[in-house]
mmCIF file of C-alpha atoms in Angstrom:
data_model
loop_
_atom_site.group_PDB
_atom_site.id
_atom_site.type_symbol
_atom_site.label_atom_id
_atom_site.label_comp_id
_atom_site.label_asym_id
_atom_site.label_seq_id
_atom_site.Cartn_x
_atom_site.Cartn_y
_atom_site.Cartn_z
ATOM 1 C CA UNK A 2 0.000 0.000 0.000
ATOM 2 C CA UNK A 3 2.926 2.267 0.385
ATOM 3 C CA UNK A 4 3.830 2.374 -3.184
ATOM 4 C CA UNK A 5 0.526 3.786 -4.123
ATOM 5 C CA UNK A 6 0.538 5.999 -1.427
ATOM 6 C CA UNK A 7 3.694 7.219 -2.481
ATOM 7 C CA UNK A 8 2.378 8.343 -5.972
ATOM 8 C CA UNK A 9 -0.248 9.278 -5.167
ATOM 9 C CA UNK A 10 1.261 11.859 -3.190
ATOM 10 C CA UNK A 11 3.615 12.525 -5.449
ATOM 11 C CA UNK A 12 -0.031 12.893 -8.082
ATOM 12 C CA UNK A 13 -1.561 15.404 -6.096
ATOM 13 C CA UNK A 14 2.006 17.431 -5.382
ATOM 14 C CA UNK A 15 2.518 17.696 -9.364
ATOM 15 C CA UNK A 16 -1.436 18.877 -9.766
ATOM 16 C CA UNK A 17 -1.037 21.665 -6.667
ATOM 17 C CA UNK A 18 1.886 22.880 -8.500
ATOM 18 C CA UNK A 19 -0.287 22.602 -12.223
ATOM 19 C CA UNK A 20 -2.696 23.953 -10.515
ATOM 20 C CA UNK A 21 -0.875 26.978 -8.900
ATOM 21 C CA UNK A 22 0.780 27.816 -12.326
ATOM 22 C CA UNK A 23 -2.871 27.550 -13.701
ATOM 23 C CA UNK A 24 -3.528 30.050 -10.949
ATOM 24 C CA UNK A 25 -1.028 32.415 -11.920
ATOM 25 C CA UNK A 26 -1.548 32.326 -14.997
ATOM 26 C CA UNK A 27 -5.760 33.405 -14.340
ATOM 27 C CA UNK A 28 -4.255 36.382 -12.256
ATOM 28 C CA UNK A 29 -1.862 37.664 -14.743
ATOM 29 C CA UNK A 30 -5.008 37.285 -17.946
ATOM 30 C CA UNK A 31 -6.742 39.326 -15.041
ATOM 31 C CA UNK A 32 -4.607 41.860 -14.087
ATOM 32 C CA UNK A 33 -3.789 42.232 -17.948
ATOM 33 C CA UNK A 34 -7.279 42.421 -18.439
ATOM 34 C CA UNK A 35 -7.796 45.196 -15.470
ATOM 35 C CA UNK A 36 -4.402 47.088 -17.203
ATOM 36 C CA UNK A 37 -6.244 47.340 -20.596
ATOM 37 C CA UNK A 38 -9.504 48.110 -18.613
ATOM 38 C CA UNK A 39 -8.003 51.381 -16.731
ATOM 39 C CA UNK A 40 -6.321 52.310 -20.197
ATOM 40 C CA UNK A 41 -9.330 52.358 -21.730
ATOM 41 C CA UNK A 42 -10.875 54.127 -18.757
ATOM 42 C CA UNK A 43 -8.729 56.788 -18.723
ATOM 43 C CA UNK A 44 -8.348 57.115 -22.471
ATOM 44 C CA UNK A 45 -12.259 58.034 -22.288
ATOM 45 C CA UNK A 46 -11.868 60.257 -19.390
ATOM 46 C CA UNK A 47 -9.459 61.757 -21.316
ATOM 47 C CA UNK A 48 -11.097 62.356 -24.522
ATOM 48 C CA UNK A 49 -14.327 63.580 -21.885
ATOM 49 C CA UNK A 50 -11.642 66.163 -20.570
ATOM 50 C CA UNK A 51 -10.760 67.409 -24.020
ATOM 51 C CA UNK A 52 -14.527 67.655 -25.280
ATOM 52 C CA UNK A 53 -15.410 69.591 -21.943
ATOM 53 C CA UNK A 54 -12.376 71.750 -22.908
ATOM 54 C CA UNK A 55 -13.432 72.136 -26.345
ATOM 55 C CA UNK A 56 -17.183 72.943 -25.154
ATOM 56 C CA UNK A 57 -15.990 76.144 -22.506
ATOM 57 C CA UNK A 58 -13.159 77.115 -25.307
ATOM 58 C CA UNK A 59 -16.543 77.594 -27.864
ATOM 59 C CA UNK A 60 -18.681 78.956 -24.964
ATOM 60 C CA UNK A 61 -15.817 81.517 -24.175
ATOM 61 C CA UNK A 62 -15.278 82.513 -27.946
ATOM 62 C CA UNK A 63 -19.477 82.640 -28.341
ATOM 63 C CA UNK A 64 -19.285 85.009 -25.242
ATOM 64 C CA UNK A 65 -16.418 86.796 -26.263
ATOM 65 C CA UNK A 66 -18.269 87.754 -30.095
ATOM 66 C CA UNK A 67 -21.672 88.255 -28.068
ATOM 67 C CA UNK A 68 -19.837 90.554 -25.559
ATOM 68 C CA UNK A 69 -18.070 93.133 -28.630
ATOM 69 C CA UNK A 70 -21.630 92.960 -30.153
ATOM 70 C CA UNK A 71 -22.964 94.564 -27.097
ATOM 71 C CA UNK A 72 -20.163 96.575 -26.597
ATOM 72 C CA UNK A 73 -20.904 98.334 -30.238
ATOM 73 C CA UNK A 74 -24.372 98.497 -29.273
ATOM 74 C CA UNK A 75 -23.692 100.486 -26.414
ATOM 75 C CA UNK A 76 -21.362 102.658 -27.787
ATOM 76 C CA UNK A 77 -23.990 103.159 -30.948
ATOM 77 C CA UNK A 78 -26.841 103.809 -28.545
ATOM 78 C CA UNK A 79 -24.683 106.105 -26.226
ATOM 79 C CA UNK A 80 -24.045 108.574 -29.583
ATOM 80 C CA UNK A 81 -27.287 108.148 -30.685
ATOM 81 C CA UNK A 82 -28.197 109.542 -27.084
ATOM 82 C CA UNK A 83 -25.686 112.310 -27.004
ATOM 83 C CA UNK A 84 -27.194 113.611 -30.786
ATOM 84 C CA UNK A 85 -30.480 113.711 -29.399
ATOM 85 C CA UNK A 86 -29.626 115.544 -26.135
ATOM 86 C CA UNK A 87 -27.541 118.364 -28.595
ATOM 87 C CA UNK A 88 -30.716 118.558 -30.232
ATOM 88 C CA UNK A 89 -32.983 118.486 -27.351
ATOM 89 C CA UNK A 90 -30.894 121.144 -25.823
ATOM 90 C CA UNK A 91 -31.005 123.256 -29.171
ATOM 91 C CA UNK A 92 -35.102 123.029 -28.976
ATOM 92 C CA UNK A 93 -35.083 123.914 -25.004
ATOM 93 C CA UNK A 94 -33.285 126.995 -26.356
ATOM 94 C CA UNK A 95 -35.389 127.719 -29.429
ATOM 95 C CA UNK A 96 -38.142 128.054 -27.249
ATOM 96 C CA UNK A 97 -36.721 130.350 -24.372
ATOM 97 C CA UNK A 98 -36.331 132.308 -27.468
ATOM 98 C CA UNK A 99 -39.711 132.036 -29.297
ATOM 99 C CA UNK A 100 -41.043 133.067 -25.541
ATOM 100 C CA UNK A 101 -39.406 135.608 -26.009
ATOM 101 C CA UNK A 102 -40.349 136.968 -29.409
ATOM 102 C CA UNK A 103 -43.935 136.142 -28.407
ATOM 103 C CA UNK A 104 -43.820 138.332 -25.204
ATOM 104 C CA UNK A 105 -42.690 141.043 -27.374
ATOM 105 C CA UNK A 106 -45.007 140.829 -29.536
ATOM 106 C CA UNK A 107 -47.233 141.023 -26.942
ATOM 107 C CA UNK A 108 -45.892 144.292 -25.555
ATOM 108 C CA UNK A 109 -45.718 145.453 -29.026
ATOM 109 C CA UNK A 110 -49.088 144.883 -29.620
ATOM 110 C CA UNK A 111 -50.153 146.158 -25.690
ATOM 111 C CA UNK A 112 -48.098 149.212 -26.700
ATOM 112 C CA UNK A 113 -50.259 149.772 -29.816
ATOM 113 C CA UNK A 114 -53.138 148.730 -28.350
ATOM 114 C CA UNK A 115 -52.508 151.861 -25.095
ATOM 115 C CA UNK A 116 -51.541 154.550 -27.384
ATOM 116 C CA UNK A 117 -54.565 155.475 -28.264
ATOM 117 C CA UNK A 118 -54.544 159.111 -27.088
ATOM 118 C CA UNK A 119 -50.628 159.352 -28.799
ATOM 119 C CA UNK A 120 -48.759 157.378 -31.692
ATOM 120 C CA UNK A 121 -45.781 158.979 -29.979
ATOM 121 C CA UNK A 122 -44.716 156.414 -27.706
ATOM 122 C CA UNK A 123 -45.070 154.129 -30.419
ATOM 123 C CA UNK A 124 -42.737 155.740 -32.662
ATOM 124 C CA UNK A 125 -39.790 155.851 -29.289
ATOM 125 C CA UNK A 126 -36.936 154.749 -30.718
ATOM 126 C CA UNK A 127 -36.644 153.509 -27.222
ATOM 127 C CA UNK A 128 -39.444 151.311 -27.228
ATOM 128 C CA UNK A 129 -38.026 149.805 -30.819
ATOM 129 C CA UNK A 130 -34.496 148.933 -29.475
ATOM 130 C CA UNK A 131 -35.677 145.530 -28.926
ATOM 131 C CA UNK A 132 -37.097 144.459 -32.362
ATOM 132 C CA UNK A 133 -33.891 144.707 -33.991
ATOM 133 C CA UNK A 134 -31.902 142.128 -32.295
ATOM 134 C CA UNK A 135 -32.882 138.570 -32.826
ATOM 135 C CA UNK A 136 -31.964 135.786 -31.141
ATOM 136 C CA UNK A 137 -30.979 132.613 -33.098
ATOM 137 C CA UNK A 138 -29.833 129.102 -31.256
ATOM 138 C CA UNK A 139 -27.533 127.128 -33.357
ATOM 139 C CA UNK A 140 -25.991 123.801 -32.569
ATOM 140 C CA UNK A 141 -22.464 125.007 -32.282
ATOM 141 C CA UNK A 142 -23.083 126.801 -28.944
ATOM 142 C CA UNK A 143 -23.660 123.067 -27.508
ATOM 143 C CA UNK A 144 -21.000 120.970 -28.541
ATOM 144 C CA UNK A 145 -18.604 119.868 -26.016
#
């Protein structure tokens, strides 16, 4: 019974050691397997990185245009502003002056209107000094 024994000791010694090589050989497939895995991985994390990149380098180029558009706006609607102010400012004056004129007229035509009893005071040169000197607004008294 010994013999036997003996081989088949010696049997299961040469299948552990098959069967440890065996084993090995599974890890290394799987760790090979888990290398190509986390190369893969990161490859894709990699190419996510770049097309998030890509994505904020559009977004800050879209802003950038959208920002000089607004920019031109402003500045377009700021002159616009300014011209209308001049001219605003122009009117204002044009009608202190027509005011003016009008009140004269008025006392012009009060002064007629009272002389009744003499068309001396009428003829004053005094009372004329004012007709003679008109007042004009122009847009090159408001140009800064």
């Amino acid at each position: 019974m010994a013999p036997s024994t003996g081989n088949s000791s010696t049997c299961t010694k040469f299948q552990s050691s098959g069967s440890e090589e065996d084993l090995k050989v599974l890890m290394d497939q799987r760790k090979n397997k888990r290398k190509v895995s986390n190369r893969e991985s990161a490859r894709r994390c990699r190419m996510r990185k770049q097309n998030h990149i890509d994505d904020m380098m559009n977004q800050v180029s879209q802003l950038t245009k959208d920002k000089s558009e607004i920019l031109t706006s402003v500045n377009i609607t700021t002159q616009h502003y300014l011209k209308v102010e001049a001219e605003n400012s122009i009117l204002r004056t044009q009608i202190v002056e027509l005011n003016q004129r009008f009140e004269s007229l008025n006392g012009i035509i009060n002064l007629i209107n009272t002389s009744t009893t003499s068309d001396e005071n009428f003829m004053n040169p005094i009372n004329m000094l004012y007709l003679n000197e008109p007042i004009m607004a122009s847009e090159d008294n408001f140009l800064w």
